[in-house]
Every structure is written in C-alpha cells, then in structure tokens.
Coordinates of N, CA, C and O in Angstrom, one line a residue:
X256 N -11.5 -16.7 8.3 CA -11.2 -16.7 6.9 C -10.4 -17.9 6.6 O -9.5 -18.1 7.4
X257 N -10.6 -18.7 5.7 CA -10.4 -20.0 5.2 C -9.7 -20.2 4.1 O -9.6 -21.3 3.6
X258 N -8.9 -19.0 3.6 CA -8.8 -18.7 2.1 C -7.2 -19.1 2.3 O -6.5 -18.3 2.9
X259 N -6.9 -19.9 1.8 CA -5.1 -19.9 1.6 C -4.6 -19.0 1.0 O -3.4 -18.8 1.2
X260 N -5.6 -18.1 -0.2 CA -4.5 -17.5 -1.2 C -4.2 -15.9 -0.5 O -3.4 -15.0 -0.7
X261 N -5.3 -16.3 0.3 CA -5.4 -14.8 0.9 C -3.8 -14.1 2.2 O -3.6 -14.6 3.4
X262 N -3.0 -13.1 1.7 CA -1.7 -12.6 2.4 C -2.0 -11.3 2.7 O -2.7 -10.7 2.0
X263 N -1.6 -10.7 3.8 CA -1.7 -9.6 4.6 C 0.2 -9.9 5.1 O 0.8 -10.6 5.8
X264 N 0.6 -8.7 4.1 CA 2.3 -8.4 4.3 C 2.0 -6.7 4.7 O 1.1 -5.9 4.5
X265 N 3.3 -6.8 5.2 CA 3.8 -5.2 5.5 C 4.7 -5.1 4.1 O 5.4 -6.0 3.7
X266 N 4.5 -4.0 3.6 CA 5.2 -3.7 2.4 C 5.3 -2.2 2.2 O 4.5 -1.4 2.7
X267 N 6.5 -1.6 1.2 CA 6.6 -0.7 1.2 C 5.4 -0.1 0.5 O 5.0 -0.9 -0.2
X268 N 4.5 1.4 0.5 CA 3.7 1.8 -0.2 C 4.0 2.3 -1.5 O 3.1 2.8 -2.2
X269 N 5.4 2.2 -1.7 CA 5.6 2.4 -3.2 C 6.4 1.1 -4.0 O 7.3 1.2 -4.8
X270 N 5.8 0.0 -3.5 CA 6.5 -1.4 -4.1 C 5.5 -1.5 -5.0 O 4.3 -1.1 -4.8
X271 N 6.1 -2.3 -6.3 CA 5.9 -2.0 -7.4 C 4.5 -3.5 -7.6 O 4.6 -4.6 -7.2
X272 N 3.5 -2.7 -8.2 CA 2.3 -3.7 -8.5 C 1.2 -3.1 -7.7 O 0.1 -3.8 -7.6
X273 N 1.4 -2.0 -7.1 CA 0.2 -1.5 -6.3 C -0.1 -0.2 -6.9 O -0.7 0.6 -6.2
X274 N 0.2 0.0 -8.3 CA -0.5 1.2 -8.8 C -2.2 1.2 -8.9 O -2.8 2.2 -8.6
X275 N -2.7 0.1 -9.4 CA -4.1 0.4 -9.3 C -4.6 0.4 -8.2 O -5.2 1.4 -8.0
X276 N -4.5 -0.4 -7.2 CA -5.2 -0.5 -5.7 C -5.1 1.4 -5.2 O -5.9 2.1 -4.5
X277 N -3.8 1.9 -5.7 CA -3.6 3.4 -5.0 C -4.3 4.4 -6.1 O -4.8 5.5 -5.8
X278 N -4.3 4.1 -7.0 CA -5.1 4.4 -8.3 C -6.4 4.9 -7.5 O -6.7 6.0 -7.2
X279 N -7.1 3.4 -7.3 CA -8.5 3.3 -7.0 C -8.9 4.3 -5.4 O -9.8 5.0 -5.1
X280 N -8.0 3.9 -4.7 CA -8.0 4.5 -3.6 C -8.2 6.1 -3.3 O -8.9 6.5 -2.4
X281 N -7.2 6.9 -4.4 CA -7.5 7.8 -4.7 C -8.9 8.2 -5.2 O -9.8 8.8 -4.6
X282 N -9.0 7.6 -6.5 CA -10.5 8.3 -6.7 C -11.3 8.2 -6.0 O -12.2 9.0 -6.1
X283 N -11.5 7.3 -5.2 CA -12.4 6.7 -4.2 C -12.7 8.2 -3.5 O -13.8 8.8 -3.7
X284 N -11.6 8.7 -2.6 CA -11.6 9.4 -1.9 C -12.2 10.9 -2.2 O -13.1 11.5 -1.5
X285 N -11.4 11.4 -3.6 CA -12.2 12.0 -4.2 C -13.7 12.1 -4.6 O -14.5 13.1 -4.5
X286 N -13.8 10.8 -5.2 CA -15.7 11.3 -5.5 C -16.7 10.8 -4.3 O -17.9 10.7 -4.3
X287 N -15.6 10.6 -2.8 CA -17.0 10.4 -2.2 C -17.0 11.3 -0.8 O -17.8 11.2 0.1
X288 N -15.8 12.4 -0.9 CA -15.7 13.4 0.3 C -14.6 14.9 -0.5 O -13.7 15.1 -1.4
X289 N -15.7 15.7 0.6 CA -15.5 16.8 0.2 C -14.1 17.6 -0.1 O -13.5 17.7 1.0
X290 N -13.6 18.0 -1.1 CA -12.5 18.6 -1.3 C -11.4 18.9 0.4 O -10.3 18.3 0.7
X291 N -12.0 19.8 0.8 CA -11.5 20.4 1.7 C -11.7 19.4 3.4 O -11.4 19.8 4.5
X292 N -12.4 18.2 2.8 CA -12.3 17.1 4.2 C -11.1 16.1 3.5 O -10.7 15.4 4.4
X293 N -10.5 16.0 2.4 CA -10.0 14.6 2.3 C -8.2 15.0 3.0 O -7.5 16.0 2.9
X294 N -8.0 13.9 3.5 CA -6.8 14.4 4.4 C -5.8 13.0 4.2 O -5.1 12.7 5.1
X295 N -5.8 12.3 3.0 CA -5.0 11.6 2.6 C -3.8 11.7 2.0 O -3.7 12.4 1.0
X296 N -2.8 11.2 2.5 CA -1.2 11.6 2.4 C -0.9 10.9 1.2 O -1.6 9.9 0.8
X297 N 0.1 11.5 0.4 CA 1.1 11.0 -0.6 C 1.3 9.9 -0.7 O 0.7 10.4 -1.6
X298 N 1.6 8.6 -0.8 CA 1.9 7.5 -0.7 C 3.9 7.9 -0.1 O 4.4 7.2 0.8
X299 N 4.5 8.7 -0.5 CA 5.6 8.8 -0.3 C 6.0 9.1 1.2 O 7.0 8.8 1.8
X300 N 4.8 10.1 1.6 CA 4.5 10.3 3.1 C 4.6 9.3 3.9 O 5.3 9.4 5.0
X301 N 4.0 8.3 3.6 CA 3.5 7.1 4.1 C 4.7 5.7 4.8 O 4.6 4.8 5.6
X302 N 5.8 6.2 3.9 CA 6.8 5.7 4.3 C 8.0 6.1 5.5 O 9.2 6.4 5.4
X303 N 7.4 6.1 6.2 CA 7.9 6.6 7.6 C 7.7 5.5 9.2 O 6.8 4.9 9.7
X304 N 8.7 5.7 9.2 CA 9.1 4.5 10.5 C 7.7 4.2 11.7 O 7.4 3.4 12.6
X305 N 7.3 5.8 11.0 CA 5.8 5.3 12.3 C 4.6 4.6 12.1 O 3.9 3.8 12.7
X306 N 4.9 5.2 10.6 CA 3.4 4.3 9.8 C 4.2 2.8 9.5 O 5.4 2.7 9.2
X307 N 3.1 1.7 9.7 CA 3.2 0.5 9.1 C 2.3 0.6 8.2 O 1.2 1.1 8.3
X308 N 2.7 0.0 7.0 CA 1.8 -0.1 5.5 C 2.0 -2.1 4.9 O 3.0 -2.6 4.5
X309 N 0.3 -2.6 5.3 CA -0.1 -3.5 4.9 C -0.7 -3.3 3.3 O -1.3 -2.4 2.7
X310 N -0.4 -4.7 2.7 CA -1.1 -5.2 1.5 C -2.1 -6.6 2.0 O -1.7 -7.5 2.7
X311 N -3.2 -6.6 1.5 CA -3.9 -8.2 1.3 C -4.1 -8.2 -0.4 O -4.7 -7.6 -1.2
X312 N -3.2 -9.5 -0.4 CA -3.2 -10.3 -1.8 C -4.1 -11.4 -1.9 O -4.4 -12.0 -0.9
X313 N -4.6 -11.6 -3.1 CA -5.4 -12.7 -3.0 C -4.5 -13.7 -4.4 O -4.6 -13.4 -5.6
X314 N -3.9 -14.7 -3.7 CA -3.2 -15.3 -5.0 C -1.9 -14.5 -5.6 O -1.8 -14.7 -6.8
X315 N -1.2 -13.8 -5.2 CA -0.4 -12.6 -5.4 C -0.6 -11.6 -5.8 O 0.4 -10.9 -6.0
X316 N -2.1 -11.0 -6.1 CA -2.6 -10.1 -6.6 C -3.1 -9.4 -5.6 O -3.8 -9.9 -4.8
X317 N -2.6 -7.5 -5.7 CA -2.7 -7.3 -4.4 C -4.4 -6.5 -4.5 O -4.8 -5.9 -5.5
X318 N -5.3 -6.7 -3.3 CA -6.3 -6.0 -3.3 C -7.2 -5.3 -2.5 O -8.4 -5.2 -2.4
X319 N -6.0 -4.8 -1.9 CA -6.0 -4.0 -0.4 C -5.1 -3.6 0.2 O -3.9 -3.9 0.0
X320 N -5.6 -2.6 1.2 CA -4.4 -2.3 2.0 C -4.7 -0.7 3.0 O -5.3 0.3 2.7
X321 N -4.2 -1.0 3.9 CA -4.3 -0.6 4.7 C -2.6 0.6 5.7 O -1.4 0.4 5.5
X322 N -3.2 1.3 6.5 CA -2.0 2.2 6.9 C -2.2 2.4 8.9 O -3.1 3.0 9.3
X323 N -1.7 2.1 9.3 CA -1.6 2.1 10.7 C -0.5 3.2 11.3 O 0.7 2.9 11.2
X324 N -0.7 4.4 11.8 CA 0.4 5.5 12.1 C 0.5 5.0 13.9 O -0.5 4.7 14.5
X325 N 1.7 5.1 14.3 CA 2.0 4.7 15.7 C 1.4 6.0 16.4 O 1.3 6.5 15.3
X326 N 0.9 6.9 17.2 CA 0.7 7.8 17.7 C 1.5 8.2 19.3 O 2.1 9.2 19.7
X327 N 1.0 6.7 20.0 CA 2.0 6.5 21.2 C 1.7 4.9 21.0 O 1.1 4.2 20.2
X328 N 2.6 4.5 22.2 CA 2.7 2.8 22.5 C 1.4 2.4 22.6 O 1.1 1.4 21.9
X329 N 0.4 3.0 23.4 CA -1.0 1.8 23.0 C -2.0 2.9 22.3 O -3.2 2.9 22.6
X330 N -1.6 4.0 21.2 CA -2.4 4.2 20.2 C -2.1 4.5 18.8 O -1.0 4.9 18.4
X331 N -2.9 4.3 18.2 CA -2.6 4.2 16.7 C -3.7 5.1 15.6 O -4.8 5.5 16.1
X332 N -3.5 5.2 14.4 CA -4.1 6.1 13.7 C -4.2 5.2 12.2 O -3.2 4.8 11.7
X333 N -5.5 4.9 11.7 CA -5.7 4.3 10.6 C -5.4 5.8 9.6 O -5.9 6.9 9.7
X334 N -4.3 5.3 8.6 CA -4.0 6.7 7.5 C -4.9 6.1 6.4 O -5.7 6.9 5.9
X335 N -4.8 4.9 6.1 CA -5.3 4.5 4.7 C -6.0 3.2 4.8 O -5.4 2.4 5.4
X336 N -7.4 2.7 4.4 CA -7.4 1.6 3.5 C -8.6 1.8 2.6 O -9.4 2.7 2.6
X337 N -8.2 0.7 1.8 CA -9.0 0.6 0.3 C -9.0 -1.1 0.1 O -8.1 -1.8 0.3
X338 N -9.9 -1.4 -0.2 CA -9.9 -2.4 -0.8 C -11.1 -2.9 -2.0 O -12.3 -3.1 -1.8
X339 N -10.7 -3.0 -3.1 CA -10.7 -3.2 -4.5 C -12.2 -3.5 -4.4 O -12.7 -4.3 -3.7
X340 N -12.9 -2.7 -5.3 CA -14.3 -2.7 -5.6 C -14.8 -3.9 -5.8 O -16.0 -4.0 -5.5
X341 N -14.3 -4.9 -6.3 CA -14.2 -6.5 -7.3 C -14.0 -7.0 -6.1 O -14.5 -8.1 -6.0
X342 N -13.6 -6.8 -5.4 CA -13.2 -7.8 -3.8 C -13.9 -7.6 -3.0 O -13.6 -8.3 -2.0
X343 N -14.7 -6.9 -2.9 CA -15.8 -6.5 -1.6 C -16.6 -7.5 -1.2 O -16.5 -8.4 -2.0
X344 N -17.3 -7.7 -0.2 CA -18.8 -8.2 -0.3 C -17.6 -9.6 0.9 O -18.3 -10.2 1.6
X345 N -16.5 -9.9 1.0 CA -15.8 -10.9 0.9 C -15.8 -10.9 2.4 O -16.0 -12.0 2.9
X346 N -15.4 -9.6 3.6 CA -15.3 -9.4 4.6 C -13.8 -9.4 4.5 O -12.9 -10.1 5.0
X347 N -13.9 -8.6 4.1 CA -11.9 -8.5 3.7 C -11.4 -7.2 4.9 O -10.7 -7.5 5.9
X348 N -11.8 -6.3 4.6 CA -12.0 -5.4 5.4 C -12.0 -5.6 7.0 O -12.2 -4.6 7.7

C-alpha cells in the first residue's frame, strides 16, 4: 500500500470521532448474523489491557478498525473489525 494518508494507530475504542465507524459496525453485525450468533462486545469491554484496539485513518478520517484480544504469548483473538462501506474494494482490510 502506497497511500501516505493512510494510519493504522492503537487507540482507545472510546476516543472521540469513531462514533460512526462503531455506528456502522454495529448494524453491520446485526443485519447480517443471527441474533443469538452475534458475540460482539461493548466498546467499553474492549478496553482492557489484553485487547489492543486499532483505527485506519485515511487523511485523519477514521475508516476502520480492528480488535486483537491476547489469549496467550503466541495466540490471539480477532474481537472486532469493520471497515467503512465507502472504503471497501481498497484492500484495506
């Protein structure tokens, strides 16, 4: 990827400017799995020393993001990602 504007930070999941990305994330999850399969945490959950929580900005605008839970030293657990309908197709992901 060749994109300058493009940033992948660790950031808190409740830092402010990522309401729609978690907005979208949410519904996402909802209209495309079944009530009783969706197993997505709180955003507030998420803030825990095990989980790391990524944003990708494009130009400061955030349009992604992603959740990595530590499980042990060489394994890990993806909790979250989403990345913005309008950004797709890009290989962002």
């Amino acid at each position: 990827m060749t994109d300058s504007a493009l940033q992948i930070t660790r950031e808190s999941p409740l830092g402010e400017g990522l309401e729609l990305l978690c907005r979208r994330h949410t519904a996402a999850m909802h209209a495309d799995t079944p009530p009783e399969s969706i197993h997505m945490l709180p955003l507030a959950a998420l803030v825990d020393p095990a989980i790391a929580f990524f944003v990708l900005r494009d130009a400061g605008q955030p349009i992604g993001m992603g959740a990595v839970k530590r499980i042990a030293p060489q394994h890990g657990e993806i909790k979250s990602m989403h990345v913005l309908s309008e950004a797709r197709g890009r290989g962002l992901s």
